[in-house]
Amino acid sequence: MSSTPRWCAEARRDGRARSVPSPKNWSRPQVKHAPPKKEARPQGGSAPPTQRKASPPKQVTPLVSLPSIVSVHDLARILRVHMRKLQFRMEQIGFDDTRPDRLLKLEDAELIAAEYNIMVATKQDSELDIYPRPAPTPEERATLPLRPPVVTIMGHVDHGKTTLLDTLRSTSVAAGEAGGITQHIGAFSVPVKRPEGAISSVTFLDTPGHAAFSTMRSRGSSVTDIVVMVVAADDSVMPQTREVISLVRGDDRHVPLVVAITKVDAPKADPQRVRYDLCAEGIDVEDLGGDVPCVEVSAKQGIGLDALDETLAVMAEMAELRAETSGMAEGRILESRVEKGRGNVATVLVQRGSLASGDVIVCGTTWAKVKQLMQPDGRATKQVLPGYAAQVAGWRELPKAGDQFLGAPDEARGKRAVEYRQRIVKEQALLLDAEQIDEGRRRKAEADAQRERAEQLTRREMQRLQRAEEEGTMHAEAVAQAVRAQNVTEQEASETRAILPLILKADVSGTAEALAHTLAPIGNARAGVKIVSQGVGDLTESDVNVAHAVGAHVIGFHVKASKAIQTLAARMQPPVAVHCDDVIYRLMDHVTDQVARLLPPRDEMRVVGEAQVAQLFHIKQGSRRPPKCVAGCRVTNGVISRASEVRVLRGDDRHEVFRGKLDTLRQVKKDVAEMRKGTECGMSFDGFDGLQVDDQIQCFTMVQVPASLHSSTS
């Protein structure tokens, strides 16, 4: 053992001067020891106590809090992990994009944190929301009271749905619809006689038949108990008829179906043909051995209405439709709109519980304290029970058609639920924005990489061309210009697409939704539509100002543009286009025309004359020049003009072998400017001598015509 004092060794290692005490003053340092603890002797014995081993420290899982959106860079900082290591770990678990600015959803961030044994704290605030009550058990359901059935009338446009309902409720609604076409869902209840004489109510839904309203028909079928599919006896199965069949077949609830053959009094009515056509579509009617009831009716003559009532009553009894008539209400929004003097109004269908004036209901991200409760015919009511529809006024914001509404115990509870839902919607919007931002960044990175590769290829190509030019094998500058022109053309083609922005306004939210779904797909690869916004109510000054700011057209459906709004739109620089209509297919045609106008005019070939090659002549042009080929032709159509362009077509497929100009056009030996149908002439072509007998010669001009979406390149 070394005799060097420890402090000397430490001094040498430190390399610093230290004060050293004098040897005579050296002494052992005085260390104060704590008095030994007395071990507690176990009672009842003198055995020495056993040594207690220290337990290992417990593993504590780190807990962090993460936002709903976090970048890779911020996640590395929160987890206290080096960026490169985090990116490597992300690649190991399957992430392709590990850029520091990539935005991650909370679920992805939790997955990455779990790789480092780090837990993410989550907020348990879902109890703030309101949920439907549990479904009753079969035993409980058997004790509930019966409710009226909800019957949806569906079918092709103008097959008599609304007229049939008019007759059932003895009112006239069809005359008020634009073009006789139902534009939104109507709901009302009518008394129906049962076979044994009892009176029961049936709630009818009248859904649109036009192709644009498929979303609204789907919504109607989702709340219905029985579907009545109307088929005109003089028109049989049509596209919307097939759509109704697919809706009924695709419904997991197996909604019963009744076929009503309408217009049996029409001159060309053929009900039996309708039955066979339905069988071909898979609908086996009772008259042909199936199980689907089929009733022949005429709404105008009142034929078969009693039979239809009895059929619906029997099917409702067999369905055993029951629901709670007490407790907070639950149901669906059929349509919503803004009414002058009443504000935001929604037509609702109560499915469970009861709805009364003063109740608080929540739907989506809005709520209402029921101020007015009115029946569909406009009469006030105090309470609405399951199976009935009503108009509810008092909404803070317009609810969306098709959404579920739930009753709340009080106003404060309803507000908390709406605030929670609004926060969830905002978080989902942030997630969507993050995905779009990531997608945009990814596309930009790909475009930059592609541009870099193109530039490298162009540089290499230019170097190759320069070498070729030096060797004299080709003209490098001409080919280089072609390469650059091709790059510019491809870039312009990929980056340009004409867009027509639209601001949509409609009378009810369901119609606005259907209108947006109908207009959004209009267009092709070169031009299309972008829905800037959609709303409910008449056109306002704000709509015109927004349209002017973004260069949009304003489209109104079942709404009006006042003279003041029209004047304001016309005075804008540039003017704002405003178009309102009550029939949706006219709006579709208008928007299609406006989108087509965004496309540049296209060149169209118009043939002005045709001729047939009957004989070939080879005219000598001297000893040093080859003979010139002259075609003896007969003009078969139109006019052949020397100033116009021509093309030569050959074979049964009429493929083009030459396009260019005429060199000579002669009749016998006289040069002429044009030749008409029925005459014979000789002609030769500038730079083309490969004519054959029976070739067809067309004389044409190129004209510019307005582009259409179908004729343009898609």
XYZ file of C-alpha atoms in Angstrom:
714
model
C 0.000 0.000 0.000
C 1.377 3.401 -0.984
C 2.545 5.642 1.809
C 1.683 8.793 -0.101
C -0.983 10.698 1.762
C -4.302 10.893 -0.010
C -4.295 14.661 -0.043
C -0.883 14.689 -1.786
C -2.142 12.413 -4.526
C -5.205 14.547 -4.929
C -3.056 17.654 -5.077
C -0.909 16.157 -7.807
C -3.989 15.140 -9.785
C -5.567 18.532 -9.450
C -2.390 20.314 -10.427
C -3.299 23.137 -8.085
C -1.437 24.517 -5.076
C -2.932 23.578 -1.757
C -2.130 24.817 1.720
C -0.365 22.041 3.575
C -0.481 21.964 7.369
C 2.753 21.800 9.284
C 3.851 18.250 10.253
C 3.940 19.206 13.865
C 0.350 20.189 13.739
C -0.661 16.985 12.082
C -3.266 15.083 13.960
C -5.995 12.592 13.178
C -9.152 14.423 12.259
C -11.828 14.316 14.866
C -14.842 12.509 13.456
C -18.062 12.712 15.362
C -19.957 9.461 15.135
C -23.653 9.296 15.728
C -24.532 7.097 18.658
C -25.510 3.618 17.539
C -29.241 2.995 17.319
C -30.528 0.535 19.800
C -32.106 -2.424 18.121
C -35.482 -3.296 19.510
C -35.264 -6.752 20.955
C -38.161 -8.940 20.120
C -40.384 -9.668 23.023
C -40.473 -13.154 24.379
C -37.006 -14.163 23.339
C -33.366 -13.172 23.328
C -32.574 -13.972 19.702
C -30.668 -11.188 17.942
C -32.684 -9.121 15.487
C -32.399 -10.022 11.779
C -30.947 -7.533 9.316
C -33.835 -5.907 7.224
C -32.988 -5.634 3.511
C -33.880 -2.401 1.700
C -36.616 -2.935 -0.970
C -35.707 -1.821 -4.507
C -37.226 1.499 -5.615
C -40.490 1.194 -7.527
C -40.431 1.876 -11.281
C -42.446 5.050 -11.864
C -43.801 5.432 -15.409
C -43.298 9.014 -16.611
C -46.502 10.906 -17.378
C -46.668 13.743 -19.901
C -49.448 15.888 -21.282
C -49.698 16.320 -25.043
C -51.804 18.642 -27.183
C -54.164 17.237 -29.798
C -51.681 18.286 -32.515
C -47.921 18.179 -32.023
C -44.980 18.359 -34.403
C -42.183 15.804 -34.402
C -39.780 18.492 -33.188
C -41.995 19.447 -30.241
C -42.664 15.797 -29.390
C -38.935 15.153 -29.131
C -38.629 18.124 -26.781
C -41.564 16.995 -24.614
C -40.318 13.408 -24.403
C -36.734 14.642 -23.847
C -35.434 12.468 -26.670
C -32.832 13.400 -29.251
C -34.426 14.293 -32.583
C -32.423 11.785 -34.633
C -33.205 8.958 -32.218
C -36.906 9.815 -32.254
C -36.958 9.842 -36.053
C -35.169 6.488 -36.154
C -37.678 4.989 -33.709
C -40.581 6.376 -35.776
C -39.182 4.707 -38.891
C -38.897 1.429 -36.989
C -42.592 1.438 -36.051
C -43.751 2.305 -39.559
C -43.800 6.094 -40.021
C -42.699 7.082 -43.521
C -42.642 10.839 -42.955
C -40.400 11.817 -40.043
C -39.662 15.431 -40.947
C -39.336 17.707 -37.878
C -42.243 19.892 -39.024
C -44.605 16.959 -39.584
C -47.752 17.337 -37.469
C -48.852 14.284 -35.489
C -52.276 13.407 -34.169
C -52.627 12.603 -30.490
C -53.091 8.881 -31.216
C -49.816 8.754 -33.160
C -48.002 10.752 -30.488
C -49.274 8.342 -27.804
C -47.987 5.392 -29.836
C -44.537 6.958 -30.123
C -44.456 7.874 -26.421
C -45.323 4.281 -25.507
C -42.107 3.186 -27.243
C -40.227 5.067 -24.519
C -42.496 3.749 -21.731
C -44.051 7.181 -21.286
C -47.754 7.508 -20.567
C -49.860 10.368 -21.942
C -52.330 12.033 -19.602
C -55.843 12.171 -21.077
C -58.739 14.292 -19.935
C -61.820 12.394 -18.819
C -64.365 15.021 -19.840
C -66.661 12.907 -21.998
C -69.162 12.937 -19.141
C -69.917 16.538 -20.090
C -71.807 15.311 -23.149
C -75.400 14.077 -23.317
C -76.134 10.572 -24.560
C -79.308 8.671 -25.518
C -80.921 6.598 -22.828
C -80.325 2.820 -23.006
C -82.645 0.880 -25.271
C -85.441 -0.942 -23.417
C -85.223 -4.676 -22.947
C -87.751 -6.879 -24.779
C -89.697 -7.274 -21.526
C -89.763 -3.517 -20.941
C -90.635 -2.839 -24.570
C -93.711 -5.071 -24.368
C -95.177 -2.829 -21.653
C -94.675 0.447 -23.543
C -97.614 2.144 -25.296
C -98.059 1.926 -29.063
C -96.962 4.857 -31.210
C -98.079 5.935 -34.699
C -96.035 4.543 -37.586
C -93.823 6.809 -39.668
C -94.496 6.179 -43.348
C -92.186 7.525 -46.041
C -93.504 8.088 -49.553
C -90.726 7.515 -52.088
C -90.483 7.171 -55.824
C -89.367 8.681 -59.101
C -89.899 12.339 -59.901
C -93.454 13.202 -60.985
C -94.857 9.754 -60.198
C -97.584 11.219 -58.000
C -96.143 11.184 -54.472
C -97.228 14.660 -53.404
C -100.624 14.369 -55.103
C -101.245 11.143 -53.196
C -100.364 12.832 -49.916
C -102.543 15.825 -50.811
C -105.484 13.509 -51.177
C -104.721 11.768 -47.891
C -104.620 15.007 -45.912
C -107.146 16.887 -48.114
C -104.791 19.806 -48.809
C -103.003 21.087 -51.877
C -99.265 21.186 -51.609
C -98.318 20.018 -55.091
C -99.404 23.307 -56.654
C -96.950 25.192 -54.456
C -93.915 23.169 -55.471
C -91.757 24.450 -58.327
C -92.532 22.494 -61.473
C -94.580 20.033 -59.411
C -91.340 18.640 -57.954
C -91.009 18.230 -54.180
C -87.911 20.172 -53.099
C -87.573 19.149 -49.425
C -88.992 16.725 -46.892
C -92.537 17.414 -45.738
C -93.891 15.770 -42.576
C -97.467 15.672 -41.293
C -99.894 13.332 -39.555
C -103.283 12.208 -40.821
C -105.988 10.036 -39.232
C -106.334 6.598 -40.776
C -109.234 4.187 -40.209
C -108.319 0.727 -39.083
C -110.370 -2.216 -40.384
C -112.088 -2.635 -37.028
C -113.125 1.019 -36.984
C -110.530 2.461 -34.580
C -108.898 5.789 -35.479
C -105.109 5.992 -35.516
C -102.668 8.597 -36.753
C -100.001 7.943 -39.339
C -97.095 10.321 -39.867
C -96.123 10.701 -43.505
C -92.796 11.910 -44.898
C -92.762 13.189 -48.472
C -89.207 12.969 -49.831
C -87.986 14.477 -53.133
C -87.785 12.249 -56.172
C -85.278 14.216 -58.232
C -81.836 12.666 -58.593
C -80.220 15.601 -56.775
C -81.978 14.726 -53.507
C -80.599 11.234 -52.922
C -79.133 12.294 -49.566
C -82.527 13.502 -48.390
C -84.236 10.292 -49.510
C -81.630 8.330 -47.586
C -82.315 10.479 -44.516
C -86.046 9.857 -44.840
C -85.570 6.107 -45.049
C -83.440 6.108 -41.885
C -86.314 7.301 -39.662
C -89.202 5.500 -41.302
C -91.156 2.431 -40.223
C -92.867 1.656 -43.543
C -91.828 2.707 -47.051
C -94.513 3.317 -49.666
C -92.870 3.221 -53.078
C -95.011 4.883 -55.735
C -94.620 3.749 -59.334
C -96.624 5.373 -62.121
C -98.710 2.903 -64.119
C -97.831 4.718 -67.350
C -94.082 5.071 -66.646
C -93.095 1.905 -64.718
C -89.653 1.512 -63.095
C -87.335 4.540 -63.377
C -83.864 5.464 -61.953
C -85.132 6.830 -58.623
C -87.374 3.781 -58.296
C -84.279 1.597 -58.409
C -82.605 3.873 -55.870
C -85.510 3.407 -53.463
C -85.239 -0.355 -53.919
C -81.520 -0.247 -53.098
C -82.185 1.921 -50.029
C -84.760 -0.517 -48.683
C -82.562 -3.516 -49.407
C -79.497 -1.918 -47.836
C -81.276 -0.969 -44.608
C -80.218 -3.255 -41.772
C -83.571 -2.645 -40.061
C -85.443 -4.456 -42.890
C -88.061 -1.733 -43.297
C -91.357 -3.124 -44.690
C -92.205 -2.056 -48.237
C -95.565 -1.313 -49.859
C -95.901 -0.663 -53.596
C -98.498 1.900 -54.678
C -99.126 1.828 -58.432
C -100.339 5.366 -59.142
C -102.053 6.972 -62.120
C -104.051 3.836 -62.916
C -106.607 6.097 -64.622
C -104.036 7.392 -67.150
C -104.677 6.539 -70.831
C -101.481 4.469 -71.178
C -101.661 2.853 -67.726
C -100.403 -0.744 -67.555
C -100.306 -1.915 -63.900
C -99.465 -5.491 -64.839
C -96.347 -4.354 -66.689
C -95.283 -2.482 -63.549
C -95.625 -5.681 -61.504
C -93.444 -7.646 -63.920
C -90.850 -4.856 -64.055
C -90.695 -4.817 -60.247
C -90.174 -8.575 -60.207
C -87.272 -8.080 -62.604
C -85.771 -5.674 -60.030
C -86.182 -8.245 -57.236
C -89.432 -6.933 -55.702
C -91.847 -9.874 -55.540
C -95.358 -8.436 -55.195
C -98.188 -10.424 -53.630
C -100.168 -10.627 -56.872
C -97.331 -12.661 -58.419
C -96.733 -14.928 -55.434
C -94.432 -12.659 -53.430
C -94.720 -11.013 -50.017
C -94.698 -7.299 -50.923
C -98.190 -5.705 -50.789
C -99.211 -3.908 -53.982
C -102.113 -1.437 -54.185
C -103.476 0.289 -57.287
C -104.437 3.911 -56.578
C -105.499 7.064 -58.346
C -105.162 10.147 -56.178
C -107.227 12.315 -58.506
C -110.130 9.845 -58.741
C -109.826 8.579 -55.153
C -109.324 4.977 -56.307
C -107.673 2.528 -53.880
C -107.039 4.982 -51.019
C -109.061 2.948 -48.511
C -107.159 -0.183 -49.496
C -103.867 1.659 -48.967
C -105.030 2.866 -45.525
C -105.993 -0.659 -44.486
C -102.685 -2.073 -45.722
C -100.697 0.498 -43.734
C -102.802 -0.102 -40.620
C -102.302 -3.865 -40.757
C -98.547 -3.524 -41.292
C -98.302 -1.049 -38.384
C -100.106 -3.490 -36.088
C -97.780 -6.304 -37.116
C -94.703 -4.132 -36.495
C -95.633 -3.538 -32.806
C -94.260 0.010 -32.779
C -93.820 1.105 -29.166
C -91.922 3.908 -27.420
C -91.698 5.721 -24.087
C -94.094 8.637 -23.760
C -92.365 10.087 -20.689
C -88.892 11.377 -20.016
C -86.661 13.619 -22.083
C -87.281 13.623 -25.814
C -85.115 11.971 -28.444
C -85.553 12.222 -32.198
C -84.251 13.418 -35.546
C -84.094 16.727 -37.402
C -85.991 16.452 -40.684
C -85.269 19.954 -41.983
C -84.241 23.388 -40.708
C -84.712 26.899 -42.033
C -84.821 30.587 -41.089
C -88.330 32.056 -40.931
C -89.085 35.734 -40.811
C -90.406 36.641 -37.371
C -89.620 33.212 -35.878
C -85.871 32.901 -36.389
C -84.269 29.480 -36.619
C -86.935 26.799 -37.015
C -86.491 23.031 -37.364
C -88.976 20.301 -38.223
C -88.304 17.424 -35.837
C -89.572 13.873 -35.499
C -89.929 12.668 -31.900
C -88.899 9.021 -31.508
C -88.777 8.588 -27.703
C -90.036 10.569 -24.706
C -92.113 13.727 -24.972
C -91.236 17.222 -26.184
C -92.952 20.245 -24.627
C -92.604 24.013 -24.681
C -89.774 25.198 -22.447
C -87.748 21.988 -22.836
C -84.042 22.204 -23.591
C -82.789 20.038 -26.451
C -79.300 19.584 -27.874
C -78.495 18.733 -31.488
C -74.964 18.565 -32.827
C -73.169 21.755 -31.794
C -76.290 23.808 -31.121
C -79.137 23.787 -28.631
C -82.591 25.224 -28.205
C -84.957 26.164 -25.456
C -88.287 25.430 -27.102
C -90.096 28.761 -27.472
C -92.731 27.646 -29.947
C -93.951 24.134 -30.607
C -96.207 23.874 -33.629
C -97.731 21.078 -35.643
C -96.701 20.852 -39.320
C -99.984 22.524 -40.333
C -99.129 25.611 -38.240
C -101.306 24.996 -35.176
C -99.683 25.459 -31.781
C -99.346 22.449 -29.490
C -98.113 21.969 -25.951
C -96.650 18.481 -26.234
C -95.376 16.139 -28.946
C -95.293 12.381 -28.393
C -93.301 9.683 -30.238
C -94.247 9.134 -33.851
C -95.288 12.746 -34.454
C -93.514 15.628 -36.202
C -93.454 19.246 -35.037
C -91.823 22.586 -35.752
C -89.468 23.826 -33.034
C -88.452 27.489 -32.739
C -85.778 28.777 -30.381
C -82.552 27.341 -31.799
C -79.359 29.261 -31.146
C -77.978 28.056 -34.495
C -79.602 26.077 -37.280
C -79.270 22.325 -36.659
C -78.277 20.057 -39.507
C -80.942 17.971 -41.166
C -80.576 14.317 -40.259
C -78.832 14.910 -36.911
C -80.158 13.412 -33.692
C -81.515 15.696 -30.975
C -81.536 14.821 -27.272
C -83.296 16.379 -24.327
C -81.236 18.019 -21.569
C -82.208 18.290 -17.868
C -81.677 22.051 -17.826
C -80.150 24.917 -19.761
C -76.776 24.761 -18.006
C -76.406 21.047 -18.763
C -77.294 21.639 -22.397
C -74.775 24.475 -22.726
C -72.002 22.321 -21.237
C -72.768 19.529 -23.692
C -72.702 21.931 -26.640
C -69.429 23.506 -25.488
C -67.877 20.052 -25.199
C -69.067 19.101 -28.683
C -67.818 22.369 -30.136
C -64.402 21.713 -28.636
C -64.374 18.226 -30.142
C -65.323 19.664 -33.536
C -62.511 22.217 -33.307
C -60.026 19.492 -32.430
C -61.211 17.420 -35.369
C -60.880 20.475 -37.599
C -57.332 20.934 -36.326
C -56.606 17.303 -37.134
C -57.983 17.763 -40.622
C -55.970 20.944 -41.075
C -52.875 19.134 -39.864
C -53.422 16.332 -42.359
C -53.913 18.844 -45.151
C -50.817 20.776 -44.101
C -48.788 17.566 -44.002
C -50.166 16.556 -47.385
C -49.311 19.967 -48.816
C -45.802 19.807 -47.424
C -45.376 16.282 -48.755
C -46.550 17.304 -52.210
C -44.283 20.332 -52.168
C -41.329 18.165 -51.182
C -42.154 15.721 -53.972
C -42.545 18.573 -56.451
C -39.220 20.062 -55.368
C -37.533 16.687 -55.707
C -39.124 16.120 -59.102
C -38.093 19.586 -60.233
C -34.558 18.919 -59.057
C -34.473 15.618 -60.948
C -35.831 17.350 -64.046
C -33.169 20.033 -63.779
C -30.476 17.395 -63.429
C -31.814 15.531 -66.449
C -31.977 18.776 -68.390
C -28.383 19.609 -67.457
C -27.208 16.148 -68.480
C -29.214 16.368 -71.688
C -27.715 19.767 -72.474
C -24.229 18.413 -71.879
C -24.961 15.490 -74.193
C -26.338 17.822 -76.844
C -23.360 20.116 -76.574
C -21.061 17.165 -77.144
C -23.212 16.094 -80.073
C -23.077 19.599 -81.540
C -19.318 19.663 -81.227
C -19.193 16.325 -83.023
C -21.592 17.669 -85.669
C -24.174 14.897 -85.309
C -27.165 17.154 -84.480
C -28.177 20.742 -83.856
C -28.101 20.977 -80.084
C -29.897 24.286 -79.641
C -33.049 23.129 -81.440
C -33.301 19.977 -79.358
C -32.559 21.907 -76.168
C -35.383 24.311 -76.898
C -37.699 21.343 -77.410
C -36.656 19.881 -74.055
C -37.260 23.166 -72.253
C -40.608 23.665 -73.970
C -41.687 20.158 -72.982
C -40.769 20.773 -69.342
C -42.709 24.055 -69.270
C -45.737 22.478 -70.946
C -45.849 19.563 -68.497
C -45.496 21.891 -65.514
C -48.249 24.217 -66.734
C -50.580 21.298 -67.467
C -50.137 19.889 -63.966
C -50.605 23.196 -62.141
C -53.579 24.797 -63.959
C -57.228 23.881 -63.340
C -59.949 26.458 -63.683
C -62.197 26.692 -60.611
C -65.645 28.273 -60.289
C -66.195 29.264 -56.623
C -69.825 29.089 -55.497
C -71.730 30.489 -52.525
C -74.952 28.521 -52.023
C -78.115 29.698 -50.271
C -81.289 27.637 -49.876
C -84.543 27.734 -47.949
C -83.776 24.798 -45.635
C -80.555 23.121 -44.548
C -81.420 19.775 -46.094
C -81.957 21.384 -49.474
C -78.678 23.313 -49.164
C -76.879 20.061 -48.392
C -78.460 18.311 -51.379
C -77.648 21.287 -53.613
C -73.991 21.228 -52.549
C -73.718 17.477 -53.187
C -75.262 17.969 -56.631
C -73.165 20.918 -57.811
C -69.790 19.901 -56.341
C -69.051 17.078 -58.859
C -69.701 19.278 -61.915
C -66.554 19.622 -64.023
C -63.654 17.586 -65.328
C -59.869 17.527 -65.027
C -59.525 21.011 -66.546
C -62.329 22.891 -64.789
C -64.496 22.327 -61.756
C -66.540 23.729 -58.896
C -65.521 24.724 -55.373
C -68.208 25.277 -52.734
C -66.990 28.261 -50.710
C -69.934 28.248 -48.313
C -73.534 27.131 -48.015
C -76.244 28.662 -45.886
C -79.942 29.045 -45.272
C -82.111 32.090 -45.957
C -82.483 34.853 -48.519
C -79.423 36.460 -50.083
C -77.797 39.163 -47.961
C -75.290 41.945 -48.482
C -72.705 39.831 -46.690
C -73.121 37.058 -49.271
C -72.438 39.514 -52.097
C -69.404 41.003 -50.327
C -67.902 37.578 -49.667
C -68.554 36.542 -53.268
C -66.822 39.694 -54.526
C -63.841 39.092 -52.264
C -63.264 35.522 -53.457
C -64.568 35.902 -57.018
C -67.488 33.528 -56.471
C -70.917 33.191 -58.037
C -73.960 33.278 -55.744
C -76.473 30.489 -56.342
C -79.878 30.692 -54.659
C -82.335 27.807 -54.471
C -85.873 28.514 -53.291
C -84.672 31.899 -51.985
C -84.965 35.428 -53.343
C -82.507 38.182 -54.184
C -84.047 41.561 -53.449
C -83.631 44.486 -55.820
C -81.163 46.054 -53.403
C -79.024 42.896 -53.468
C -79.182 42.696 -57.260
C -78.194 46.365 -57.561
C -75.304 45.886 -55.137
C -74.064 42.847 -57.061
C -74.276 44.699 -60.389
C -72.335 47.720 -59.078
C -69.414 45.623 -57.883
C -66.239 45.816 -59.952
C -66.229 43.243 -61.411
C -69.955 42.506 -61.023
C -70.977 39.557 -58.857
C -73.012 36.920 -60.697
C -76.232 36.070 -58.828
C -78.562 33.356 -60.064
C -81.670 32.093 -58.257
C -84.098 29.383 -59.315
C -86.751 27.108 -57.846
C -85.967 24.021 -59.948
C -82.720 22.237 -59.283
C -82.030 20.839 -62.745
C -82.069 24.388 -64.162
C -79.457 25.369 -61.575
C -77.373 22.354 -62.582
C -77.512 23.406 -66.247
C -76.595 26.994 -65.342
C -73.565 25.986 -63.267
C -72.446 23.539 -65.967
C -72.519 26.338 -68.546
C -70.574 28.667 -66.245
C -67.878 26.049 -65.630
C -67.599 25.374 -69.363
C -67.003 29.092 -69.969
C -63.840 28.854 -67.870
C -62.292 26.616 -70.506
C -60.566 28.177 -73.521
C -62.408 27.789 -76.828
C -61.486 24.659 -78.718
C -60.554 24.321 -82.372
C -63.074 22.365 -84.383
C -62.592 21.085 -87.905
C -65.439 21.854 -90.285
C -65.350 20.025 -93.622
C -66.422 22.313 -96.476
C -65.802 19.961 -99.394
C -64.944 16.368 -100.334
C -63.497 14.768 -103.455
C -62.627 11.222 -104.580
C -59.385 10.301 -106.413
C -60.405 8.556 -109.654
C -57.115 8.466 -111.572
C -53.439 9.376 -111.135
C -51.228 11.209 -113.639
C -47.463 11.639 -113.478
C -46.385 14.889 -115.112
C -42.731 15.299 -116.138
C -40.979 18.396 -114.767
C -37.665 18.195 -116.569
C -34.696 15.896 -116.625
C -33.439 16.754 -113.149
C -36.744 16.761 -111.285
C -38.899 13.697 -110.573
C -42.361 13.506 -112.152
C -45.123 15.248 -110.235
C -48.182 13.236 -109.208
C -51.497 14.856 -110.165
C -54.814 13.365 -109.036
C -57.847 13.394 -111.254
C -60.740 13.872 -108.823
C -64.503 14.213 -108.743
C -65.948 16.638 -106.160
C -68.594 14.661 -104.259
C -69.677 17.206 -101.679
C -69.380 20.916 -100.928
C -66.615 23.096 -102.323
C -62.912 22.380 -102.813
C -61.000 25.650 -102.369
C -57.352 26.122 -103.196
C -56.890 28.555 -100.294
C -58.191 26.121 -97.674
C -56.346 23.302 -95.955
C -56.842 19.748 -97.146
C -56.227 16.283 -95.829
C -56.045 12.879 -97.493
C -57.944 9.934 -95.979
C -57.304 6.330 -96.943
C -58.799 2.906 -96.363
C -61.994 1.692 -94.771
C -60.981 3.221 -91.454
C -60.381 6.579 -93.188
C -57.051 7.176 -91.512
C -55.239 10.379 -92.335
C -52.090 10.128 -94.475
C -51.498 13.794 -95.294
C -52.553 17.231 -94.120
C -51.423 20.420 -95.800
C -52.048 22.765 -98.721
C -52.948 22.326 -102.378
C -50.172 23.054 -104.857
C -52.399 23.240 -107.935
C -56.128 23.109 -108.637
C -57.046 22.929 -112.316
C -60.006 22.233 -114.540
C -58.567 20.772 -117.752
C -55.566 23.154 -118.136
C -57.021 26.204 -116.422
C -56.090 27.171 -112.854
C -59.205 27.733 -110.754
C -59.811 29.024 -107.211
C -62.481 26.474 -106.266
C -64.493 23.559 -107.587
C -68.047 22.655 -106.580
C -69.979 19.430 -106.155
C -70.389 17.352 -109.331
C -67.369 18.776 -111.167
C -64.084 17.115 -112.077
C -60.661 18.611 -111.537
C -57.006 17.869 -111.167
C -55.069 18.666 -108.042
C -51.600 18.218 -106.646
C -50.340 18.701 -103.127
C -47.508 20.684 -101.653
C -44.872 18.179 -100.528
C -46.901 14.987 -100.989
C -46.881 12.611 -103.964
C -48.050 9.391 -102.284
C -51.627 9.493 -103.555
C -53.568 6.344 -104.390
C -56.749 5.702 -106.320
C -59.914 5.868 -104.128
C -58.244 8.173 -101.598
C -60.683 10.701 -100.177
C -59.709 14.362 -100.105
C -61.342 16.673 -97.586
C -61.155 20.447 -97.710
C -61.666 21.964 -94.253
C -61.386 25.075 -92.140
C -60.597 25.325 -88.418
C -63.013 27.374 -86.331
C -63.062 28.154 -82.618
C -66.146 27.002 -80.738
C -67.012 27.310 -77.036
C -65.686 24.409 -75.011
C -67.954 21.983 -73.209
C -67.153 19.836 -70.193
C -67.772 16.628 -72.116
C -65.838 17.557 -75.243
C -62.772 18.975 -73.457
C -59.888 16.817 -72.498
C -60.454 15.233 -69.140
